[in-house]
Tab-separated table of C-alpha atoms in Angstrom:
chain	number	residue	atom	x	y	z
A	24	UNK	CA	1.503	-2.352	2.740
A	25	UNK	CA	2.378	-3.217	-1.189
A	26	UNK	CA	1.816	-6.535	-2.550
A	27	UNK	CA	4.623	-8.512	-2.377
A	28	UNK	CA	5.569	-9.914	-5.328
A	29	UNK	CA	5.742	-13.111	-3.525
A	30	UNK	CA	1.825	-12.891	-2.357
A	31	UNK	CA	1.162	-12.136	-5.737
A	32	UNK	CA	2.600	-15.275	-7.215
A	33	UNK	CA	1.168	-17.290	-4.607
A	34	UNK	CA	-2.434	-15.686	-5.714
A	35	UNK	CA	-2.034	-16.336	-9.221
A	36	UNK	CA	-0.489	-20.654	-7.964
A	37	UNK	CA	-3.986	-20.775	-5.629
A	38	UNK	CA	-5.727	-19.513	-9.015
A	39	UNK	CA	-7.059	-16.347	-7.163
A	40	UNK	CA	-6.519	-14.077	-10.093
A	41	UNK	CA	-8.343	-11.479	-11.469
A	42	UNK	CA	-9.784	-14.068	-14.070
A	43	UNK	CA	-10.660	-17.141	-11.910
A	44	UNK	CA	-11.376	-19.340	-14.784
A	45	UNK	CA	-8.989	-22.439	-15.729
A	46	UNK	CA	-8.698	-20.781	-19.456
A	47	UNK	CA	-7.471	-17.408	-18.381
A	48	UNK	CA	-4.793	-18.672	-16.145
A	49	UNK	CA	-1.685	-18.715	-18.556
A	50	UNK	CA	-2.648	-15.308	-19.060
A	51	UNK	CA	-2.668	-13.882	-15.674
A	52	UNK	CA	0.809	-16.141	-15.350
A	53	UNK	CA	1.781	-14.432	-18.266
A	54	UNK	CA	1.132	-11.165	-16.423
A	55	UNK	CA	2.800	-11.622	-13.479
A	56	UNK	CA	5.639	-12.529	-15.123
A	57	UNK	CA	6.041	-9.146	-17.176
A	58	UNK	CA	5.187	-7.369	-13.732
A	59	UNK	CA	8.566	-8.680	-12.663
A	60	UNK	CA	10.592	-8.599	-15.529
A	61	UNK	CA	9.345	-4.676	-15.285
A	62	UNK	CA	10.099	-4.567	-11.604
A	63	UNK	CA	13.639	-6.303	-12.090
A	64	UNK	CA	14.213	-3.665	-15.334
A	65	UNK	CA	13.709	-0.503	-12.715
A	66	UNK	CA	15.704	-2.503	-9.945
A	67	UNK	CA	18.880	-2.117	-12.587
A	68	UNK	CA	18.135	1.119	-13.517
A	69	UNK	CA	17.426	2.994	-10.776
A	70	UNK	CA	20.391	1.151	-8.926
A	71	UNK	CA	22.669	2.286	-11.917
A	72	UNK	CA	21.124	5.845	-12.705
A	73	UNK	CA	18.925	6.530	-9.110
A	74	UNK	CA	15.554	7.518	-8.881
A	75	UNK	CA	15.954	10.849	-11.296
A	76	UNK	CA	17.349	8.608	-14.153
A	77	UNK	CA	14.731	5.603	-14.364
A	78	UNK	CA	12.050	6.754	-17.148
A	79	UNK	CA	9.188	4.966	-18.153
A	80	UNK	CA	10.479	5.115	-21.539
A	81	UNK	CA	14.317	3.501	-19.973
A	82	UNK	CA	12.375	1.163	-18.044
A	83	UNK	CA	10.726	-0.112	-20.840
A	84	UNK	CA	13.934	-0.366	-23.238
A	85	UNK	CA	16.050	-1.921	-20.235
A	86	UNK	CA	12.396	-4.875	-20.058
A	87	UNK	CA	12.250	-5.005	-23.792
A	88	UNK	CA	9.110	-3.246	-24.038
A	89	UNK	CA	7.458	-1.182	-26.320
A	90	UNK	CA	7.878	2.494	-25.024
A	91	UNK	CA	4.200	3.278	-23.960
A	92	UNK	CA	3.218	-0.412	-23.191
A	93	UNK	CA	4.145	-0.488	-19.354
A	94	UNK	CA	0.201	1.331	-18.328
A	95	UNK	CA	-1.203	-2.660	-18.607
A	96	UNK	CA	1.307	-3.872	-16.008
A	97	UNK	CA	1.877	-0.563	-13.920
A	98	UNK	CA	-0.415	2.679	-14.715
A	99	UNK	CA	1.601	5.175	-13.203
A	100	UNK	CA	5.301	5.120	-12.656
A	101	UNK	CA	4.593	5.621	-8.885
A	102	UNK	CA	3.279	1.887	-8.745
A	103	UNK	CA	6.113	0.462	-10.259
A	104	UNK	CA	8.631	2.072	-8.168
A	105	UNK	CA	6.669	0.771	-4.808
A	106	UNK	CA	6.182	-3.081	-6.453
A	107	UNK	CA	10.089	-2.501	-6.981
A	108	UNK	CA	11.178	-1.308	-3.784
A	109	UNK	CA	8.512	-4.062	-1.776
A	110	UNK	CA	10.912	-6.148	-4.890
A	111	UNK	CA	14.348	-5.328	-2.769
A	112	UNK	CA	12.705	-6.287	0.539
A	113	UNK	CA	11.293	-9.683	-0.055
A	114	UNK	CA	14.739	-10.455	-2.473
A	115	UNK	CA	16.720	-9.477	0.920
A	116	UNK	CA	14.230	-11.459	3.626
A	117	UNK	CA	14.294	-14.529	0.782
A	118	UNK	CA	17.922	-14.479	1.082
A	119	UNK	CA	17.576	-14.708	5.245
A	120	UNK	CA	15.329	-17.603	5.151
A	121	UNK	CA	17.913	-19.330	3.499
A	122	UNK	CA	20.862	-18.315	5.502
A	123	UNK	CA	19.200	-18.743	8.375
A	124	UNK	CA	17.181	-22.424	7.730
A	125	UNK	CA	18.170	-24.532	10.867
A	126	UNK	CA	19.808	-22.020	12.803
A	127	UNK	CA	19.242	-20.404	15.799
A	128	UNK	CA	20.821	-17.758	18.511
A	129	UNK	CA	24.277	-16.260	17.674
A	130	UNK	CA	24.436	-18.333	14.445
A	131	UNK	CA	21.567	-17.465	13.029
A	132	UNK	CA	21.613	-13.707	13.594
A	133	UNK	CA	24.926	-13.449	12.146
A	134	UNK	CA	23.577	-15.544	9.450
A	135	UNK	CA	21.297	-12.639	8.926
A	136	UNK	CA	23.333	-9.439	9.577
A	137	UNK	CA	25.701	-11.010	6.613
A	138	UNK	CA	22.600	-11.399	4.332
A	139	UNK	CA	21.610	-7.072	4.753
A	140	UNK	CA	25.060	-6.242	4.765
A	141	UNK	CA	26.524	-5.340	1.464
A	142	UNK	CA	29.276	-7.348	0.903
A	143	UNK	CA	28.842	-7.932	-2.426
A	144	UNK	CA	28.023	-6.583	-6.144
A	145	UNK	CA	24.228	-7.643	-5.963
A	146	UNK	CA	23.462	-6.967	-2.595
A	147	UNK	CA	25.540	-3.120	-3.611
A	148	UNK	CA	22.674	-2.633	-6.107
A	149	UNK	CA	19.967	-3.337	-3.785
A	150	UNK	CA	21.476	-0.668	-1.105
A	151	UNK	CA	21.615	1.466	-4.419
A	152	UNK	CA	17.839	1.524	-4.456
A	153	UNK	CA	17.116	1.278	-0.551
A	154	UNK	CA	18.771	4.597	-0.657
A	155	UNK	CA	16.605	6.204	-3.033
A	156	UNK	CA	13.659	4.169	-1.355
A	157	UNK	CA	14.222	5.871	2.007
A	158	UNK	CA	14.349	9.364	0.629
A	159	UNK	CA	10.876	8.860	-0.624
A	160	UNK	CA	9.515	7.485	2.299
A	161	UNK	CA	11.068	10.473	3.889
A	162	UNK	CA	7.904	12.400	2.728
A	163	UNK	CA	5.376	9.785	1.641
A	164	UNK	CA	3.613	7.690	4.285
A	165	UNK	CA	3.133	4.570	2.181
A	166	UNK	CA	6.723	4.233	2.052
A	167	UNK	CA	7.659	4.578	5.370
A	168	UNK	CA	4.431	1.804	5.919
A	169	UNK	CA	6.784	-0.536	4.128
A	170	UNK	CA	9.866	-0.021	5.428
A	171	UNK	CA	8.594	-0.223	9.187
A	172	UNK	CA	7.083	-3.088	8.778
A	173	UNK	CA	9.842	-4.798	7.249
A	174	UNK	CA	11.937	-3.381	10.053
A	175	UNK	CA	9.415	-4.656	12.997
A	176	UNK	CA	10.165	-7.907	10.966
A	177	UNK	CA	13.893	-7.781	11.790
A	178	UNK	CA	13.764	-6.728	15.274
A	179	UNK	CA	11.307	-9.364	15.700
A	180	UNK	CA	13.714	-12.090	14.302
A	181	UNK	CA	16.674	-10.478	15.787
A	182	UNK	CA	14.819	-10.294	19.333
A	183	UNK	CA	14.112	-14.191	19.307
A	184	UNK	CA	17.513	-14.938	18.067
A	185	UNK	CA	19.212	-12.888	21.000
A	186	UNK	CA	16.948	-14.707	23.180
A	187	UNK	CA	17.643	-18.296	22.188
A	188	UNK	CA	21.297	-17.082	22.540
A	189	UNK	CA	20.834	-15.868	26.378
A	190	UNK	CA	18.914	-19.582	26.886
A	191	UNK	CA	22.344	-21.390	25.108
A	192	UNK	CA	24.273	-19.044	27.596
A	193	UNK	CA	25.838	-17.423	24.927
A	194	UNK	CA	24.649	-13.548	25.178
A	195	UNK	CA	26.886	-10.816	27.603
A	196	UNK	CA	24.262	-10.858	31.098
A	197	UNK	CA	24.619	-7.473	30.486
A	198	UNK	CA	22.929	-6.881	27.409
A	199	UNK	CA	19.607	-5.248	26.908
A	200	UNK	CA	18.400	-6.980	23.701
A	201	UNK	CA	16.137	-4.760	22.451
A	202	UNK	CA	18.034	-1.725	22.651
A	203	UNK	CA	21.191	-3.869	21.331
A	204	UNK	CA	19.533	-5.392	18.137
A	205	UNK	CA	18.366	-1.705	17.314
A	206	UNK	CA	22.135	-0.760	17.654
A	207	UNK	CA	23.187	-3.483	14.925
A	208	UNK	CA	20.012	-2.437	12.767
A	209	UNK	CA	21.005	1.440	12.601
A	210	UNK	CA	24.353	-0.023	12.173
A	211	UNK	CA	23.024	-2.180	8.983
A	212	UNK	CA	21.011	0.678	7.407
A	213	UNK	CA	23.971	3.296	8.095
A	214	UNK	CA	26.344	0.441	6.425
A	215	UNK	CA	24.569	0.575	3.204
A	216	UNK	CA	25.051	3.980	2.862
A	217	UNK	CA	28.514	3.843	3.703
A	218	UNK	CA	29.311	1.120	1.187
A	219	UNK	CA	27.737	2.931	-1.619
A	220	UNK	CA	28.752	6.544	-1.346
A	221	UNK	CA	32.155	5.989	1.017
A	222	UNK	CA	33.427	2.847	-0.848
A	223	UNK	CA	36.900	3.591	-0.783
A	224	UNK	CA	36.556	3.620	3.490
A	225	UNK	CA	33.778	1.264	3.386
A	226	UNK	CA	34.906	-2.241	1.872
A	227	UNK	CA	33.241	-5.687	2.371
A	228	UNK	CA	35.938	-6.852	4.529
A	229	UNK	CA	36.026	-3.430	6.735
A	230	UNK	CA	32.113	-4.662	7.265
A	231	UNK	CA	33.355	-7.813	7.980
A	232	UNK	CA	35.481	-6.735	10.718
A	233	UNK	CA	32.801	-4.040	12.134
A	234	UNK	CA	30.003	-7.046	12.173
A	235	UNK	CA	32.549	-9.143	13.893
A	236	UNK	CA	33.493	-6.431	16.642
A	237	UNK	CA	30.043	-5.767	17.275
A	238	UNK	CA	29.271	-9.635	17.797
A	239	UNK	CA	32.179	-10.067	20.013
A	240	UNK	CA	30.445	-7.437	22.599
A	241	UNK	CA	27.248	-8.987	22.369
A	242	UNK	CA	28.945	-12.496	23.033
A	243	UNK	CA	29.202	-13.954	26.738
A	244	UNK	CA	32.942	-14.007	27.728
A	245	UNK	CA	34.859	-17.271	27.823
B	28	UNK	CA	34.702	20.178	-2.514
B	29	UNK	CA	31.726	22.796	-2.211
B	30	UNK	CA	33.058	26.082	-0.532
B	31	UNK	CA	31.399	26.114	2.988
B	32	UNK	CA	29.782	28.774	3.989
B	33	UNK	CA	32.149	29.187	7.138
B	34	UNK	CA	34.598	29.513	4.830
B	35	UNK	CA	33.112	31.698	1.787
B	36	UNK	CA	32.400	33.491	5.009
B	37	UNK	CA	35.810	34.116	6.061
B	38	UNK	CA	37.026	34.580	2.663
B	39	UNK	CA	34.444	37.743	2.311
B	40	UNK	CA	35.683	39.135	6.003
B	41	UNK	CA	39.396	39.342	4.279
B	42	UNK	CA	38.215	41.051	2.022
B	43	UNK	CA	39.197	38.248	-1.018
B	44	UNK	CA	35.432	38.766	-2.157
B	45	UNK	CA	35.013	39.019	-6.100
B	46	UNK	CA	34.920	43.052	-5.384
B	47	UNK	CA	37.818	43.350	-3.728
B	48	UNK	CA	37.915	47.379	-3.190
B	49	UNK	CA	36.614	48.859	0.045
B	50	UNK	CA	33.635	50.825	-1.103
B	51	UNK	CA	31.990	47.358	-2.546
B	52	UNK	CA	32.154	45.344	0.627
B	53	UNK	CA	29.247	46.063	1.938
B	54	UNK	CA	27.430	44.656	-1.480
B	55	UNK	CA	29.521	41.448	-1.065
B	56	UNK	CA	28.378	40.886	2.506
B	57	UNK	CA	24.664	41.781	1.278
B	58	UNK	CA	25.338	38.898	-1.356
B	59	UNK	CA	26.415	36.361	1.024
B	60	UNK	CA	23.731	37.060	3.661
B	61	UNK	CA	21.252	36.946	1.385
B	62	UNK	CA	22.909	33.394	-0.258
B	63	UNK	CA	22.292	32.251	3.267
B	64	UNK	CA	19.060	33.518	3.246
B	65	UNK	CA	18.261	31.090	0.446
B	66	UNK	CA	20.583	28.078	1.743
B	67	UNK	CA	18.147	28.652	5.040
B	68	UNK	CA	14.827	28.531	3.187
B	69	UNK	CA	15.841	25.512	1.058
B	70	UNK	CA	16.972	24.109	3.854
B	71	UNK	CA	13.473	24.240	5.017
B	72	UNK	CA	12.068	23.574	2.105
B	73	UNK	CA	13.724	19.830	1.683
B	74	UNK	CA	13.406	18.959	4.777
B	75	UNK	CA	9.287	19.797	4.988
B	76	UNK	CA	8.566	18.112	1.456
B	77	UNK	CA	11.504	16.235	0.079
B	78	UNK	CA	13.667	17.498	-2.432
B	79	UNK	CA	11.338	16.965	-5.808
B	80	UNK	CA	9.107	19.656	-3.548
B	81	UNK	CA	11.706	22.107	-3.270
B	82	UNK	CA	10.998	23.962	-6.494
B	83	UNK	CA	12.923	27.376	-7.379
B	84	UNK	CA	9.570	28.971	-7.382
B	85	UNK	CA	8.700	27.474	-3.545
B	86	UNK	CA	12.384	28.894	-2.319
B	87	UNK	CA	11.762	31.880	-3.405
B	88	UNK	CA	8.621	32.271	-1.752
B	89	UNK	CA	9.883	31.125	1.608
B	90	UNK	CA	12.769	33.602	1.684
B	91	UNK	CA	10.734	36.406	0.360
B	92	UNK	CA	12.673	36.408	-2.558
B	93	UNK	CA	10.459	37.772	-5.660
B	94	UNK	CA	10.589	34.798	-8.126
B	95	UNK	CA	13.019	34.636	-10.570
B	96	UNK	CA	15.098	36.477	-8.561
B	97	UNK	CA	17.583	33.336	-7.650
B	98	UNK	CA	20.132	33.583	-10.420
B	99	UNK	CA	22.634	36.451	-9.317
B	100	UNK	CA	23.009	34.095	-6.334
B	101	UNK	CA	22.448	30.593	-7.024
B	102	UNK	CA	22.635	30.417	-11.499
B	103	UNK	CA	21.356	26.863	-11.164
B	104	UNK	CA	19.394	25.143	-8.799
B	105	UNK	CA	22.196	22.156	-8.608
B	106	UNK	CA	24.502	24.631	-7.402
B	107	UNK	CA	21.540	25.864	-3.998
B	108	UNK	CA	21.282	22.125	-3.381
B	109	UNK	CA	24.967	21.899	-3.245
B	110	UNK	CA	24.843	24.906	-0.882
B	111	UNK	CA	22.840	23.637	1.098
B	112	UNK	CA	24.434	20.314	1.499
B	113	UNK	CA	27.398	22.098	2.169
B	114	UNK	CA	25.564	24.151	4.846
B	115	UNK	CA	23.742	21.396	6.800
B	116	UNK	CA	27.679	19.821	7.591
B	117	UNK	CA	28.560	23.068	8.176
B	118	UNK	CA	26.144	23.356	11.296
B	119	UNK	CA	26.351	19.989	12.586
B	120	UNK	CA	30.428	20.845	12.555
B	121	UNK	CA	29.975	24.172	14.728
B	122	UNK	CA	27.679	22.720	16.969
B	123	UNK	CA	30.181	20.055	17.547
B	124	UNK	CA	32.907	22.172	18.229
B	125	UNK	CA	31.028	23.752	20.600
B	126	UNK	CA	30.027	20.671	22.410
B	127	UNK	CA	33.197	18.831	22.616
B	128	UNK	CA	35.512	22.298	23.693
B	129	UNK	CA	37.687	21.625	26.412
B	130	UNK	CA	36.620	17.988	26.285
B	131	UNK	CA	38.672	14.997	25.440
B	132	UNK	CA	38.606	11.015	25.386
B	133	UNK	CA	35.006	9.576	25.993
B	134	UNK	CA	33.443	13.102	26.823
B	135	UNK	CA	34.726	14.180	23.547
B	136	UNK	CA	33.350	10.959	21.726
B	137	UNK	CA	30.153	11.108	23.608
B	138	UNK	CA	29.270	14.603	23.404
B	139	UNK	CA	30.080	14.469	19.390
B	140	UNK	CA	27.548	11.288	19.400
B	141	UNK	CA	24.601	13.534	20.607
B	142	UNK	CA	25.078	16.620	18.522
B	143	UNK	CA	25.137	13.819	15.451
B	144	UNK	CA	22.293	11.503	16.644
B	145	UNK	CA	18.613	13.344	15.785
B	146	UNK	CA	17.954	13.953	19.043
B	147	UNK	CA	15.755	16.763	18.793
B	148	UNK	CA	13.322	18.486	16.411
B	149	UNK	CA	16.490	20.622	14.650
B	150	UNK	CA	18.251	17.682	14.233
B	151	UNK	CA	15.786	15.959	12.452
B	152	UNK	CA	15.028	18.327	10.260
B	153	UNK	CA	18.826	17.416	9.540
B	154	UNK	CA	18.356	14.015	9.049
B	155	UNK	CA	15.686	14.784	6.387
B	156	UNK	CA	17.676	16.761	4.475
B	157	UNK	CA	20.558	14.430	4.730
B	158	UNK	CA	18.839	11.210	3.575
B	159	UNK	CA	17.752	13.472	0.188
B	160	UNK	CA	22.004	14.197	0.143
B	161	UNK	CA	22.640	10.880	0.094
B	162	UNK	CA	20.020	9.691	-2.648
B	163	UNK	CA	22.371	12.703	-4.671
B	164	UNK	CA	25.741	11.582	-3.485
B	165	UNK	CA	25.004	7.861	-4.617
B	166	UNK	CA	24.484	9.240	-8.095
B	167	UNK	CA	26.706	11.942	-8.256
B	168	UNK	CA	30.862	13.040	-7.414
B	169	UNK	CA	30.323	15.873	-6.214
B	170	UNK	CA	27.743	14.970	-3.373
B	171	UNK	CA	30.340	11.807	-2.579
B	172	UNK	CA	32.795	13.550	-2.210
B	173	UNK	CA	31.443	15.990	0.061
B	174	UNK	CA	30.197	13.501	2.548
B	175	UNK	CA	33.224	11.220	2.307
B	176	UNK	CA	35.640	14.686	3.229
B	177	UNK	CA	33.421	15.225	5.609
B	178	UNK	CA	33.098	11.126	7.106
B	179	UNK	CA	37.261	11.047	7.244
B	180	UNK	CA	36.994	13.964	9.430
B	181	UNK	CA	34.822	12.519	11.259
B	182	UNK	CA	36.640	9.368	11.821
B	183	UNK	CA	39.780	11.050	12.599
B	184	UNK	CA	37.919	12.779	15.306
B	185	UNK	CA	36.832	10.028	17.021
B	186	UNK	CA	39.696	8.003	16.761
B	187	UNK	CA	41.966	10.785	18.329
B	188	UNK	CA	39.250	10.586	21.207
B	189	UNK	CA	39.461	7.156	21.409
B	190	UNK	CA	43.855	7.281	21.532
B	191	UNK	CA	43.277	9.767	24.256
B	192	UNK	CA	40.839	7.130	26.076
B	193	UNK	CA	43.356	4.562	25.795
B	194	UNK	CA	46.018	6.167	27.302
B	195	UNK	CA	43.982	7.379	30.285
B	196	UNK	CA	43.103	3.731	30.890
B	197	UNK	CA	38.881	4.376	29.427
B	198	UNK	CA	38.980	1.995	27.150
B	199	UNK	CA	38.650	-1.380	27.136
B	200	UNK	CA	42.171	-3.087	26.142
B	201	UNK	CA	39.947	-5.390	23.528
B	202	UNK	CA	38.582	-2.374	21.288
B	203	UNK	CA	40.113	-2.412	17.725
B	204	UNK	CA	39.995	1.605	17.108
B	205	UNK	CA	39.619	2.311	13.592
B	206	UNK	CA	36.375	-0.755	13.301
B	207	UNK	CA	34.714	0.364	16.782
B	208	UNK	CA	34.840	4.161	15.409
B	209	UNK	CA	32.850	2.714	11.916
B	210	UNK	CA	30.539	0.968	13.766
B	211	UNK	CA	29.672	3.784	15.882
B	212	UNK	CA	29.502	6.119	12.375
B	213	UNK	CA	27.154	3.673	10.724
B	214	UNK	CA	25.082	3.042	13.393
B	215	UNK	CA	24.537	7.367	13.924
B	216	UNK	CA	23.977	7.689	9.890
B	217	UNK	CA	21.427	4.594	10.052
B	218	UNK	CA	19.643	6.646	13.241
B	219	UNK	CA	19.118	9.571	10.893
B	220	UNK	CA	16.680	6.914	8.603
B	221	UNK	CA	15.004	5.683	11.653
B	222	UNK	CA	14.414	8.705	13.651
B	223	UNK	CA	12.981	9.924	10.650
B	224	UNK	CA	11.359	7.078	8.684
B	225	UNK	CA	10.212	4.623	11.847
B	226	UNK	CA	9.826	7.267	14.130
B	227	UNK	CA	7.396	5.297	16.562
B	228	UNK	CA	10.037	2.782	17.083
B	229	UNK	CA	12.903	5.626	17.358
B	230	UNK	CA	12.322	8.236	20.087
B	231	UNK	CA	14.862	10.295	21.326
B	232	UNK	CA	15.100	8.112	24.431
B	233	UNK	CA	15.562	4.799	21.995
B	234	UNK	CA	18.714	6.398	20.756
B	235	UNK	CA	19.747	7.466	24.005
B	236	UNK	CA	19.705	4.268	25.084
B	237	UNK	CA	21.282	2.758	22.134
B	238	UNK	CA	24.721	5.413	21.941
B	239	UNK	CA	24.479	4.469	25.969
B	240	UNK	CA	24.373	0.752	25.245
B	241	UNK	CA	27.123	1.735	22.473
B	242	UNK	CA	29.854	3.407	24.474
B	243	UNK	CA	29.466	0.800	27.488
B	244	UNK	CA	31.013	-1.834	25.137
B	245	UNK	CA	33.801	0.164	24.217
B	246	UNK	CA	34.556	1.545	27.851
B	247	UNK	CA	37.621	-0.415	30.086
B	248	UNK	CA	35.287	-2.084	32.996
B	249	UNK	CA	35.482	-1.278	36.161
């Protein structure tokens, strides 16, 4: 799986960068921080332009970098585009934690399902590049490394949350909770593409009213 | 909208090809059979290595087409991938109709899920070409509005299903029509990413279970 860019900032805090020394760490701060200002600068572009339209040389204009000076931070264009796309993922699960911080069972996964739904501009732009992610991955097994593992993440969280919720009495009897969270995940994924290329039929609030009717099965009656 | 290839199809049997006299028809059957021919092998082509491996040169070669020999039938490369596009909805459409003759309320809904979901190796191929659509149709009006034609059709379909379930008492009372049917459509376009990204965690029998799990919320109990 990629780096996150979250591992790698929490290598460079525990001084576990390339240059180990006390001197050298502003520098491999320094470095870090252009990797994501480069990995936010493709984010934009390829959510505004997709895959086909983000250059090097774009990338680098969009960063404020010389054209040509990207090969210290990311030597091939194919490394960027994976640092930006593991980028989306850990923005998105970021976003959960904080949703979801002292909530469990129903609450919580709703919590969740409203944080990978697109319901707004930003989290628009990130299905934007998921799509172009999963086309990729489509053919390259690195990709597809990524994205499963991020989605055994989910159906792990989702799993325990439908759980808790059949402790608190509050999931149908009837429901068979793994097949059931993979329902609302293919649901999710199909939602982003829906919101981006159907927009006119495919508004927050219609996703609003599709996460609430597919709650309202899951939920016991009464 | 692209011209299907149903209906460039139909247009050619009445004669309304671009030669319109009788000694020249057989040449304008020739040139749509062999515009299939191509449609076929890029079909192929994308759904083997992606659409960056589809190459004019590679399509060619797979439909035993000498190279170079594309442009009388497809001038730009754009206008094959549209083609093909086209033709992938085209099939899934006939295969529906097939499947859901003579059928109506939740035998018409279910047997439409199944020739949708990628339930076997055909349909996948499907789904692979369709998640490379949809990286185009984020980017690109034409591709949009292609799937979005086709995605109000789709709706319409199953919400006439789901009127006819209603008044023959199959549906539960609760079920809001229009927000069950886009739950059900974004959950079978997110199946096409899984089946084909995080295929170890989507089997044919996974989704069987999940459209199963699916239409027992929206069916009247008892």
């Amino acid at each position: 799986m990629f780096e996150s860019t979250v591992a790698a900032a929490r290598r460079v805090r525990q001084g576990r960068g390339t240059m180990a020394e006390g001197v050298a760490m502003p520098k491999v701060v320094d470095h870090q921080q252009r990797k994501r200002e480069l990995v936010e600068a493709t984010w934009r572009i390829i959510a505004r332009r997709g895959l086909s339209g983000a250059t090097m040389r774009q990338i680098a204009a969009e960063a404020g970098f010389a054209n040509g000076s990207l090969k210290p931070y990311f030597p091939t264009k194919a490394e960027l585009i994976e640092a930006t796309y593991a980028f989306v993922f850990d923005r998105t699960n970021r976003r959960v934690a904080v949703a979801t911080r002292g909530l469990d069972g129903m609450a919580a996964l709703e919590a969740f399902c409203r944080e990978v739904l697109p319901l707004d501009v930003d989290r628009l732009d990130e299905a934007r590049v998921v799509i172009s992610f999963w086309q990729e991955a489509a053919h390259d097994p690195r990709g597809s490394e990524l994205n499963n593992a991020s989605m055994a993440q989910w159906r792990h969280s989702m799993a325990t949350w439908m759980g808790q919720a059949r402790e608190a009495g509050d999931l149908d009897a009837a429901i068979d909770i793994p097949s059931s969270g993979d329902v609302l995940l293919n649901f999710m994924l199909g939602s982003q593409i829906s919101a981006v290329i159907d927009s006119a039929a495919t508004s927050p609030a219609d996703l609003e009213r599709q996460l609430a009717a597919q709650l309202a099965h899951l939920r016991a009656a009464g």
